Amino acid sequence: MRRTLLIILSIFVMHEVMAQKQFLNNTNTEGSVNIAKDEINKTFIHAPARELLKSTTIAKATINVTYINFPDNAKAAFQYAVSIWEDLIYSPVTINIEATWKSMDNNILAIGKPSQFYQNFDGALISNVYYPIALAEKLSGKEITGSDTPDITCTINKNIAWYFGTDGNTPTNKYDFVTAVLHEITHGLGFSGFFETKNGKAFFNNSNNLPSIYDYCIFNSINQRISDANNFLRPSSELLNQLTSEKLKFDSEQHLLKSGTIPASLYAPSTWREGSSIYHLSHSDYHSDEKNALMTAFKYKGEAIHTPGDVTLEMLAEMGWKNVSFQFTEIKDFEESCANLPLAVSVISETSIDSSSVKVIYSTSYFTSKDSSYLSYNKTSNKFEGTLPLNYFVGQVQYYIEVTSKENKTFKLPSNAPNKKLSFRIGPDYTPPTVQHNPVKFISKSTTQMQLTTIAKDNLGVNTVKVEYKIDGIQQESFNLSGNTENLYTGKVNFSKQSLPNNKIEYRIVANDNSKNSNKVTLPVSGYYEVDVFEPVNAVEYYQSDFNSFADDFITADFTVSTPSGFANGALHTEHPYPSSAIEDEDYNLIAQLKYPVVLKENGKMTFDEVVLVEPGEPETDYTDSFFWDYVIVEGSKDNGGTWLPFTKGYDSQINNDWYTAFTNTLKSTNSSAVGDKSMYLEHSIDLTQNTGFYAGDTVLFRFRLSSDKSITGWGWAIDNLNIQNVTTGSEELVENNEVNVYPNPFNNNFYIDCSSLYDIESMNIIVTDLVGKTVFHETWTNTQYSSKRQVNLNNIESGIYLLSMTLGESPKRITKKIIKY
């Protein structure tokens, strides 16, 4: 465990860094409450001067607020509190707050918390410690959750007698609104964590049993870190004794080693108080110290405190809100050795640094020994510049960058160096690029282009990423994909009217690096990816399948009509387990698309049975949220597959408790071993024209899609007994009978009826009707005992779905089968 740094620093590296989602790498917690006291404390502490947590060379933070049910006067006061925090902190990423106005218990002023916590992200100094999302985004220098997702949530009690003025002249019968908002935003910025108690024991209330950065900084009276499991087990009664000891302090070990420093005292009453204990300052120590009283647990009538106070600001600084970051392009491998390698580093500091201390610490012996090279400030470039003396070395070089503040605090790149180091290699290169790609499986014949996306990386840099392709077996002119700084290469295969494919497109990705050898890699390793080209058939008015026949009704990518173990009949199944995406931030789509467009009817419905075992999103997330991971969805297209719109919102295993429990209880590493079976089927019903964006009369293609990201996978999706727009024949019951064989089906113009399995049948009455019951063919087949097969010619009707009805002689028995003409 590292015990040497005072504050958490941000390392913002301008090189190939990709956000990596790991299941349960993020979590959330219950909010802390601010309690209303009935006593009066008529006082006003002004807002602080600017720049307390940042240098004057750094712009202020940007904080956006989304208001839910807020009155306008409350919004104005909330914005004033926001402006105070914007002047006190800095982040390169916008901080998003969701503020809700609602009824709560009368003694609760408000509740505030981070929306999420993250651990082990780029820029986190301490491993296996959760950071509030606003701080994690500051330290990483990038958006993690998405700009449409709140970083902080504040819930304000609408029943409180609030004073919405910003002048601090709060009446003695009201509570100051600005004070409450400042308090709750502070919880969202970092005054929050996971300590919880139950049955006489204390523990961390998250799945990984790990502390927040606030929890990590708590020490007892004998300077023991109470989050350290070597000191106190969790859960344990000993840990609960610490939380109720009235002697906890917020500090860092570097402070503890210095004489004369006074750590912040925390609220740790002898009886645990849910929502108040630990995540507030000591009331006895700071209530009378009004400049530092904002983060005590209780507020009084007439009291207006418009500053966080020096103690709170120093605590936030130690968590990471006061930092030094680096802008630096990581050195790539190169082949030609050299005497000296030029270096340039931008240092962005929110504290005064010793400009003579900026240096690169490096080693050519895997740090069995090391050297340092100091960098000097260049006013023209605004960078620290120098050289790395390599003396024509050939081999692996490891290094990190270090700077010291005037307060003698050390900041490094990478943030946890020397445990983690940067490196590059000098010498001949024989390693080809690494390429990741999600293949395109099929496209509509009506499309004019095919989008391709690829990730290509190389230790010396990628020279070109090329697409070689064929249309209907004819080789076309290759073209290069365009790349960006994130190693993402994109491009389109464009089709003119003359080059529209009939049946198939074949393509492969070829990437070359910048080495003298021009190392090359091809995906796939042999042959080409094959893309099926589909053309929708004539529209029908309904569709129905139990998937025991008509397997060719769907165009599929990673779906099959099959009967795996645990199922009694055929169904539409994804691959089990379903694949994950090869590319970060791009979903892999498993698709089953119905070939027959359906003309929608007013109030038409779609029903099917399904089992959904896919990775659930994080709690309280919804379709399109950043943490809503894998999902399944039913979609429709009104332009032959050019664009797709949802009939339903995407959903996952969380919609059913049995599915969710099965998936999560068998989750290990990156895979859930839960397996679906027929007992897990549930019926799903969709109103096709009710608030879907589709209307009666629309001709619509249907598809089922499973969206998989780059991480956790599981069993997948099964669909059976699909019924689109209530397939019926009026009051007559459909009867399936396997004694009569109808083939081929689907058919072109002719099909055959084979009744060789039947005996003593002298005649058969044959009727073919369309979807609205109109008869399109009628014939009585006699002398069936002498000829057991009969050809039926339907070349005069349009393509579509029809019902074949066969009545056997004088018997009331009636056999009905669905037939499809293409």
Coordinates of C-alpha atoms in Angstrom, one line a residue, residues 7-404:
I7 CA -3.0 14.6 -2.5
I8 CA -4.4 12.8 -5.5
L9 CA -3.0 14.2 -8.7
S10 CA -4.3 14.3 -12.2
I11 CA -2.3 12.9 -15.1
F12 CA -3.8 14.0 -18.4
V13 CA -1.7 12.1 -21.0
M14 CA -2.3 13.3 -24.6
H15 CA -1.7 9.9 -26.2
E16 CA -3.6 6.8 -27.0
V17 CA -5.8 6.3 -24.0
M18 CA -9.2 4.5 -24.2
A19 CA -11.8 4.4 -21.5
Q20 CA -12.2 0.8 -20.4
K21 CA -15.4 -0.3 -18.9
Q22 CA -15.1 -3.1 -16.3
F23 CA -18.1 -4.6 -14.6
L24 CA -18.5 -3.2 -11.1
N25 CA -15.6 -0.8 -11.7
N26 CA -18.1 1.8 -10.8
T27 CA -20.7 2.0 -8.1
N28 CA -22.9 4.4 -6.2
T29 CA -23.9 5.1 -2.6
E30 CA -26.7 6.6 -0.5
G31 CA -26.5 10.4 -0.1
S32 CA -25.7 12.3 3.0
V33 CA -28.3 14.4 4.6
N34 CA -28.3 18.0 6.0
I35 CA -30.5 18.1 9.2
A36 CA -32.6 21.2 10.0
K37 CA -32.3 22.4 13.6
D38 CA -35.2 24.5 15.1
E39 CA -32.7 26.8 16.9
I40 CA -31.7 30.2 15.6
N41 CA -28.1 31.2 14.7
K42 CA -28.3 34.6 13.0
T43 CA -25.0 34.8 11.1
F44 CA -23.6 35.4 7.7
I45 CA -20.3 34.3 6.2
H46 CA -19.5 35.8 2.8
A47 CA -18.5 33.9 -0.3
P48 CA -14.7 33.4 -0.4
A49 CA -12.3 35.1 -2.7
R50 CA -11.7 33.3 -6.0
E51 CA -8.9 30.9 -6.8
L52 CA -8.5 29.1 -3.5
L53 CA -8.2 25.7 -5.1
K54 CA -6.5 26.7 -8.3
S55 CA -4.0 29.0 -9.7
T56 CA -4.9 32.3 -11.4
T57 CA -3.7 30.9 -14.8
I58 CA -6.4 28.2 -14.8
A59 CA -9.9 28.9 -16.0
K60 CA -12.8 28.2 -13.6
A61 CA -14.9 25.1 -13.7
T62 CA -18.1 24.8 -15.7
I63 CA -21.1 23.4 -13.9
N64 CA -24.4 22.7 -15.7
V65 CA -27.6 22.1 -13.8
T66 CA -30.6 20.2 -14.9
Y67 CA -33.7 21.2 -12.8
I68 CA -36.6 18.9 -12.1
N69 CA -39.8 20.5 -10.8
F70 CA -37.9 23.6 -9.5
P71 CA -39.5 27.0 -8.9
D72 CA -37.7 29.9 -10.6
N73 CA -36.7 31.7 -7.4
A74 CA -35.0 28.5 -6.2
K75 CA -33.2 28.1 -9.5
A76 CA -31.7 31.6 -9.2
A77 CA -30.3 30.8 -5.7
F78 CA -29.1 27.4 -6.8
Q79 CA -27.2 29.1 -9.7
Y80 CA -25.6 31.5 -7.3
A81 CA -24.3 28.6 -5.2
V82 CA -23.0 27.0 -8.3
S83 CA -21.1 30.1 -9.3
I84 CA -19.3 30.1 -5.9
W85 CA -18.1 26.5 -6.6
E86 CA -17.2 27.4 -10.2
D87 CA -14.8 30.0 -8.8
L88 CA -13.2 27.6 -6.3
I89 CA -12.4 24.5 -8.3
Y90 CA -11.2 23.6 -11.8
S91 CA -11.9 20.7 -14.1
P92 CA -11.3 20.3 -17.8
V93 CA -14.6 18.4 -18.0
T94 CA -18.0 20.0 -17.4
I95 CA -19.6 19.0 -14.1
N96 CA -23.3 18.0 -14.5
I97 CA -25.7 18.3 -11.6
E98 CA -29.3 17.0 -11.5
A99 CA -31.3 19.0 -9.0
T100 CA -34.7 17.7 -7.9
W101 CA -37.4 19.6 -5.9
K102 CA -39.6 17.2 -3.9
S103 CA -41.2 16.5 -0.6
M104 CA -39.1 14.8 2.2
D105 CA -39.2 14.5 5.9
N106 CA -39.5 17.9 7.6
N107 CA -36.2 17.8 9.4
I108 CA -34.2 17.0 6.2
L109 CA -33.1 20.0 4.3
A110 CA -31.5 18.2 1.4
I111 CA -29.6 15.1 0.2
G112 CA -26.6 15.3 -2.1
K113 CA -24.2 12.7 -3.5
P114 CA -22.0 11.7 -6.5
S115 CA -24.1 9.8 -9.1
Q116 CA -21.3 7.3 -9.5
F117 CA -17.9 6.4 -8.1
Y118 CA -15.1 5.0 -10.2
Q119 CA -11.8 3.1 -9.4
N120 CA -8.6 2.3 -11.3
F121 CA -9.1 4.8 -14.1
D122 CA -6.3 6.6 -15.9
G123 CA -5.1 9.3 -13.5
A124 CA -6.1 7.7 -10.3
L125 CA -3.1 7.7 -8.0
I126 CA -4.3 5.0 -5.6
S127 CA -5.5 1.6 -6.9
N128 CA -8.7 0.0 -5.6
V129 CA -10.1 3.2 -4.2
Y130 CA -13.4 4.8 -5.5
Y131 CA -13.4 8.4 -6.6
P132 CA -16.6 10.4 -7.1
I133 CA -17.3 10.7 -10.8
A134 CA -16.7 14.5 -11.0
L135 CA -13.2 14.1 -9.5
A136 CA -12.5 11.0 -11.6
E137 CA -13.3 13.0 -14.8
K138 CA -11.1 15.8 -13.6
L139 CA -8.2 13.5 -12.8
S140 CA -8.5 11.6 -16.1
G141 CA -9.0 14.8 -18.1
K142 CA -11.9 13.3 -20.0
E143 CA -15.6 12.6 -19.9
I144 CA -16.3 9.1 -18.4
T145 CA -20.0 8.9 -18.0
G146 CA -21.2 11.0 -20.9
S147 CA -22.3 14.6 -21.1
D148 CA -26.0 13.7 -20.7
T149 CA -25.4 11.8 -17.4
P150 CA -25.4 13.7 -14.1
D151 CA -22.2 13.6 -12.0
I152 CA -23.9 14.9 -8.9
T153 CA -27.5 14.6 -7.7
C154 CA -29.1 17.1 -5.3
T155 CA -32.5 16.6 -3.9
I156 CA -34.0 19.6 -2.1
N157 CA -36.9 19.4 0.4
K158 CA -39.8 21.5 -1.0
N159 CA -41.5 21.6 2.5
I160 CA -38.7 23.6 4.1
A161 CA -39.2 27.4 4.8
W162 CA -36.5 28.5 2.5
Y163 CA -34.9 31.9 2.1
F164 CA -33.9 32.3 -1.6
G165 CA -32.0 35.5 -1.3
T166 CA -28.2 35.6 -2.0
D167 CA -27.4 38.5 0.4
G168 CA -27.1 36.3 3.5
N169 CA -29.8 38.3 5.3
T170 CA -31.7 35.1 6.2
P171 CA -34.8 35.7 8.4
T172 CA -34.7 33.9 11.8
N173 CA -37.7 31.8 10.8
K174 CA -36.2 30.4 7.6
Y175 CA -33.3 28.3 6.3
D176 CA -30.7 29.7 3.9
F177 CA -31.1 28.0 0.5
V178 CA -27.6 28.9 -0.8
T179 CA -26.0 27.4 2.3
A180 CA -27.9 24.1 1.7
V181 CA -26.9 23.9 -2.0
L182 CA -23.3 24.6 -1.3
H183 CA -23.4 21.8 1.3
E184 CA -24.9 19.2 -1.0
I185 CA -22.6 20.1 -3.9
T186 CA -19.7 19.5 -1.6
H187 CA -21.0 16.0 -0.9
G188 CA -21.1 15.4 -4.6
L189 CA -17.6 16.7 -5.1
G190 CA -16.2 14.2 -2.6
F191 CA -17.6 14.4 0.9
S192 CA -19.1 10.9 0.4
G193 CA -18.2 7.3 0.8
F194 CA -19.4 3.8 1.7
F195 CA -19.1 3.3 5.5
E196 CA -22.3 1.5 6.7
T197 CA -23.3 -0.4 9.8
K198 CA -25.6 -3.4 10.4
N199 CA -26.0 -6.0 13.2
G200 CA -23.3 -4.4 15.3
K201 CA -20.7 -4.3 12.5
A202 CA -19.3 -1.8 10.1
F203 CA -18.4 -2.4 6.4
F204 CA -18.1 -0.8 3.0
N205 CA -21.5 -0.8 1.3
N206 CA -20.4 -1.8 -2.2
S207 CA -19.9 -5.0 -4.1
N208 CA -16.1 -4.8 -3.9
N209 CA -15.9 -3.9 -0.2
L210 CA -13.6 -1.0 -1.0
P211 CA -13.3 2.6 0.3
S212 CA -13.9 5.9 -1.4
I213 CA -11.1 8.4 -1.5
Y214 CA -12.7 10.2 1.4
D215 CA -12.9 6.9 3.4
Y216 CA -9.2 6.3 2.5
C217 CA -8.2 9.5 4.2
I218 CA -9.8 8.8 7.6
F219 CA -7.4 8.0 10.5
N220 CA -8.0 7.4 14.2
S221 CA -6.4 9.0 17.2
I222 CA -3.3 6.8 17.0
N223 CA -2.8 7.5 13.2
Q224 CA -4.2 4.2 11.9
R225 CA -5.9 4.3 8.6
I226 CA -9.3 2.8 9.4
S227 CA -10.0 1.6 5.8
D228 CA -6.9 -0.6 5.9
A229 CA -8.1 -4.2 6.4
N230 CA -4.8 -4.9 8.1
N231 CA -5.9 -2.6 10.8
F232 CA -9.6 -3.4 11.0
L233 CA -11.5 -6.1 9.3
R234 CA -14.7 -5.4 7.4
P235 CA -17.2 -6.2 8.4
S236 CA -16.3 -6.1 12.1
S237 CA -17.4 -4.7 15.4
E238 CA -13.9 -3.2 15.8
L239 CA -14.5 -1.1 12.7
L240 CA -17.8 0.1 14.1
N241 CA -16.1 1.1 17.3
Q242 CA -13.8 3.3 15.3
L243 CA -16.7 4.9 13.4
T244 CA -18.4 5.8 16.8
S245 CA -15.2 6.7 18.6
E246 CA -15.7 10.5 18.5
K247 CA -11.9 10.7 17.6
L248 CA -11.6 10.4 13.8
K249 CA -9.8 12.8 11.6
F250 CA -9.3 13.4 7.9
D251 CA -5.7 13.6 6.9
S252 CA -2.9 12.1 4.7
E253 CA 0.1 10.3 5.9
Q254 CA 2.4 13.1 4.6
H255 CA 0.5 15.5 6.9
L256 CA 0.8 13.1 9.7
L257 CA 4.5 13.0 9.3
K258 CA 4.7 16.8 9.6
S259 CA 4.7 18.4 13.1
G260 CA 2.3 21.2 13.7
T261 CA -0.3 20.2 11.2
I262 CA -3.9 20.1 12.4
P263 CA -6.1 17.4 10.7
A264 CA -9.8 18.0 10.2
S265 CA -12.0 16.5 12.9
L266 CA -14.9 14.3 11.6
Y267 CA -18.4 13.8 13.0
A268 CA -18.2 10.4 14.6
P269 CA -20.8 10.4 17.4
S270 CA -20.9 7.5 19.9
T271 CA -24.2 6.3 18.2
W272 CA -24.1 5.8 14.5
R273 CA -26.3 8.3 12.7
E274 CA -27.3 7.2 9.2
G275 CA -26.7 9.9 6.6
S276 CA -24.8 12.1 9.1
S277 CA -22.0 10.2 10.7
I278 CA -18.5 10.4 9.2
Y279 CA -19.3 12.4 6.1
H280 CA -19.5 15.7 8.0
L281 CA -17.2 17.8 10.1
S282 CA -17.3 17.5 13.9
H283 CA -20.1 19.7 15.1
S284 CA -18.5 20.3 18.4
D285 CA -15.2 21.5 16.8
Y286 CA -16.6 23.6 13.9
H287 CA -20.1 24.9 14.7
S288 CA -18.6 27.8 16.6
D289 CA -15.9 28.2 13.9
E290 CA -18.4 29.7 11.5
K291 CA -16.1 30.0 8.5
N292 CA -15.7 26.2 8.5
A293 CA -19.2 25.3 9.6
L294 CA -20.7 24.6 6.2
M295 CA -20.0 20.9 6.3
T296 CA -21.3 20.2 9.8
A297 CA -24.3 17.9 9.8
F298 CA -26.8 20.5 11.2
K299 CA -28.1 23.9 10.0
Y300 CA -29.9 26.6 11.9
K301 CA -32.6 29.1 11.1
G302 CA -31.1 32.5 10.1
E303 CA -27.7 30.9 9.4
A304 CA -26.1 31.8 6.0
I305 CA -22.6 30.3 5.3
H306 CA -21.6 31.0 1.7
T307 CA -18.1 29.5 1.9
P308 CA -16.9 26.0 2.1
G309 CA -14.1 27.1 4.5
D310 CA -10.4 26.5 4.6
V311 CA -10.8 23.1 6.2
T312 CA -13.2 21.7 3.6
L313 CA -11.1 23.1 0.8
E314 CA -8.0 21.5 2.1
M315 CA -9.8 18.2 2.4
L316 CA -10.9 18.4 -1.2
A317 CA -7.4 19.3 -2.2
E318 CA -6.1 16.1 -0.5
M319 CA -8.7 14.1 -2.4
G320 CA -7.4 15.4 -5.7
W321 CA -9.2 18.7 -6.4
K322 CA -5.9 20.6 -6.3
N323 CA -3.4 19.0 -8.7
V324 CA -0.7 19.1 -11.3
S325 CA -1.3 17.6 -14.7
F326 CA 0.9 16.9 -17.7
Q327 CA 0.3 17.2 -21.4
F328 CA 2.8 14.9 -23.1
T329 CA 2.8 12.8 -26.2
E330 CA 4.1 9.4 -25.2
I331 CA 7.3 8.3 -27.1
K332 CA 6.7 5.7 -29.7
D333 CA 9.2 3.0 -30.6
F334 CA 11.8 3.8 -33.3
E335 CA 14.4 1.9 -35.2
E336 CA 17.4 4.2 -35.5
S337 CA 19.5 4.7 -32.4
C338 CA 20.5 8.3 -31.4
A339 CA 22.7 10.2 -29.0
N340 CA 20.0 12.4 -27.5
L341 CA 16.2 12.3 -27.8
P342 CA 14.4 15.7 -27.6
L343 CA 11.6 16.0 -25.0
A344 CA 8.9 18.6 -24.4
V345 CA 6.3 18.5 -21.6
S346 CA 3.5 21.0 -20.6
V347 CA 2.9 21.2 -16.9
I348 CA -0.5 22.5 -15.9
S349 CA -0.4 23.4 -12.2
E350 CA -3.0 24.5 -9.6
T351 CA -0.3 25.0 -7.1
S352 CA 3.1 26.7 -7.3
I353 CA 5.8 24.3 -8.6
D354 CA 9.5 24.4 -8.4
S355 CA 10.4 25.0 -12.1
S356 CA 13.9 23.6 -11.5
S357 CA 12.5 20.2 -10.4
V358 CA 10.9 19.0 -13.7
K359 CA 12.7 15.9 -14.8
V360 CA 12.5 12.6 -16.6
I361 CA 13.6 9.6 -14.6
Y362 CA 14.6 6.8 -16.9
S363 CA 16.4 3.4 -17.1
T364 CA 17.8 1.1 -19.7
S365 CA 18.0 -1.8 -17.2
Y366 CA 14.4 -2.2 -16.1
F367 CA 15.1 0.1 -13.1
T368 CA 17.8 -2.0 -11.6
S369 CA 19.6 1.4 -12.0
K370 CA 18.2 4.7 -13.1
D371 CA 19.2 8.2 -14.3
S372 CA 17.6 11.6 -14.4
S373 CA 17.4 14.3 -17.1
Y374 CA 16.2 17.8 -16.0
L375 CA 14.0 19.9 -18.3
S376 CA 14.1 23.7 -18.5
Y377 CA 11.2 26.0 -19.1
N378 CA 10.9 27.6 -22.5
K379 CA 8.8 30.8 -22.4
T380 CA 8.2 30.8 -26.2
S381 CA 6.6 27.3 -26.3
N382 CA 5.3 27.4 -22.7
K383 CA 6.8 23.9 -22.2
F384 CA 9.6 22.3 -20.2
E385 CA 12.2 21.0 -22.8
G386 CA 15.3 19.0 -22.7
T387 CA 16.8 15.7 -24.0
L388 CA 17.0 12.1 -23.0
P389 CA 20.7 11.1 -23.3
L390 CA 20.5 7.6 -25.0
N391 CA 24.1 7.3 -26.2
Y392 CA 23.0 5.1 -29.2
F393 CA 21.4 2.6 -26.9
V394 CA 19.4 -0.2 -28.5
G395 CA 16.7 -1.9 -26.5
Q396 CA 13.9 -1.1 -24.0
V397 CA 13.8 2.3 -22.3
Q398 CA 11.5 2.9 -19.3
Y399 CA 10.8 6.3 -17.9
Y400 CA 8.4 8.7 -16.0
I401 CA 8.2 12.4 -15.4
E402 CA 8.3 14.1 -12.1
V403 CA 7.8 17.6 -10.7
T404 CA 7.8 19.0 -7.1

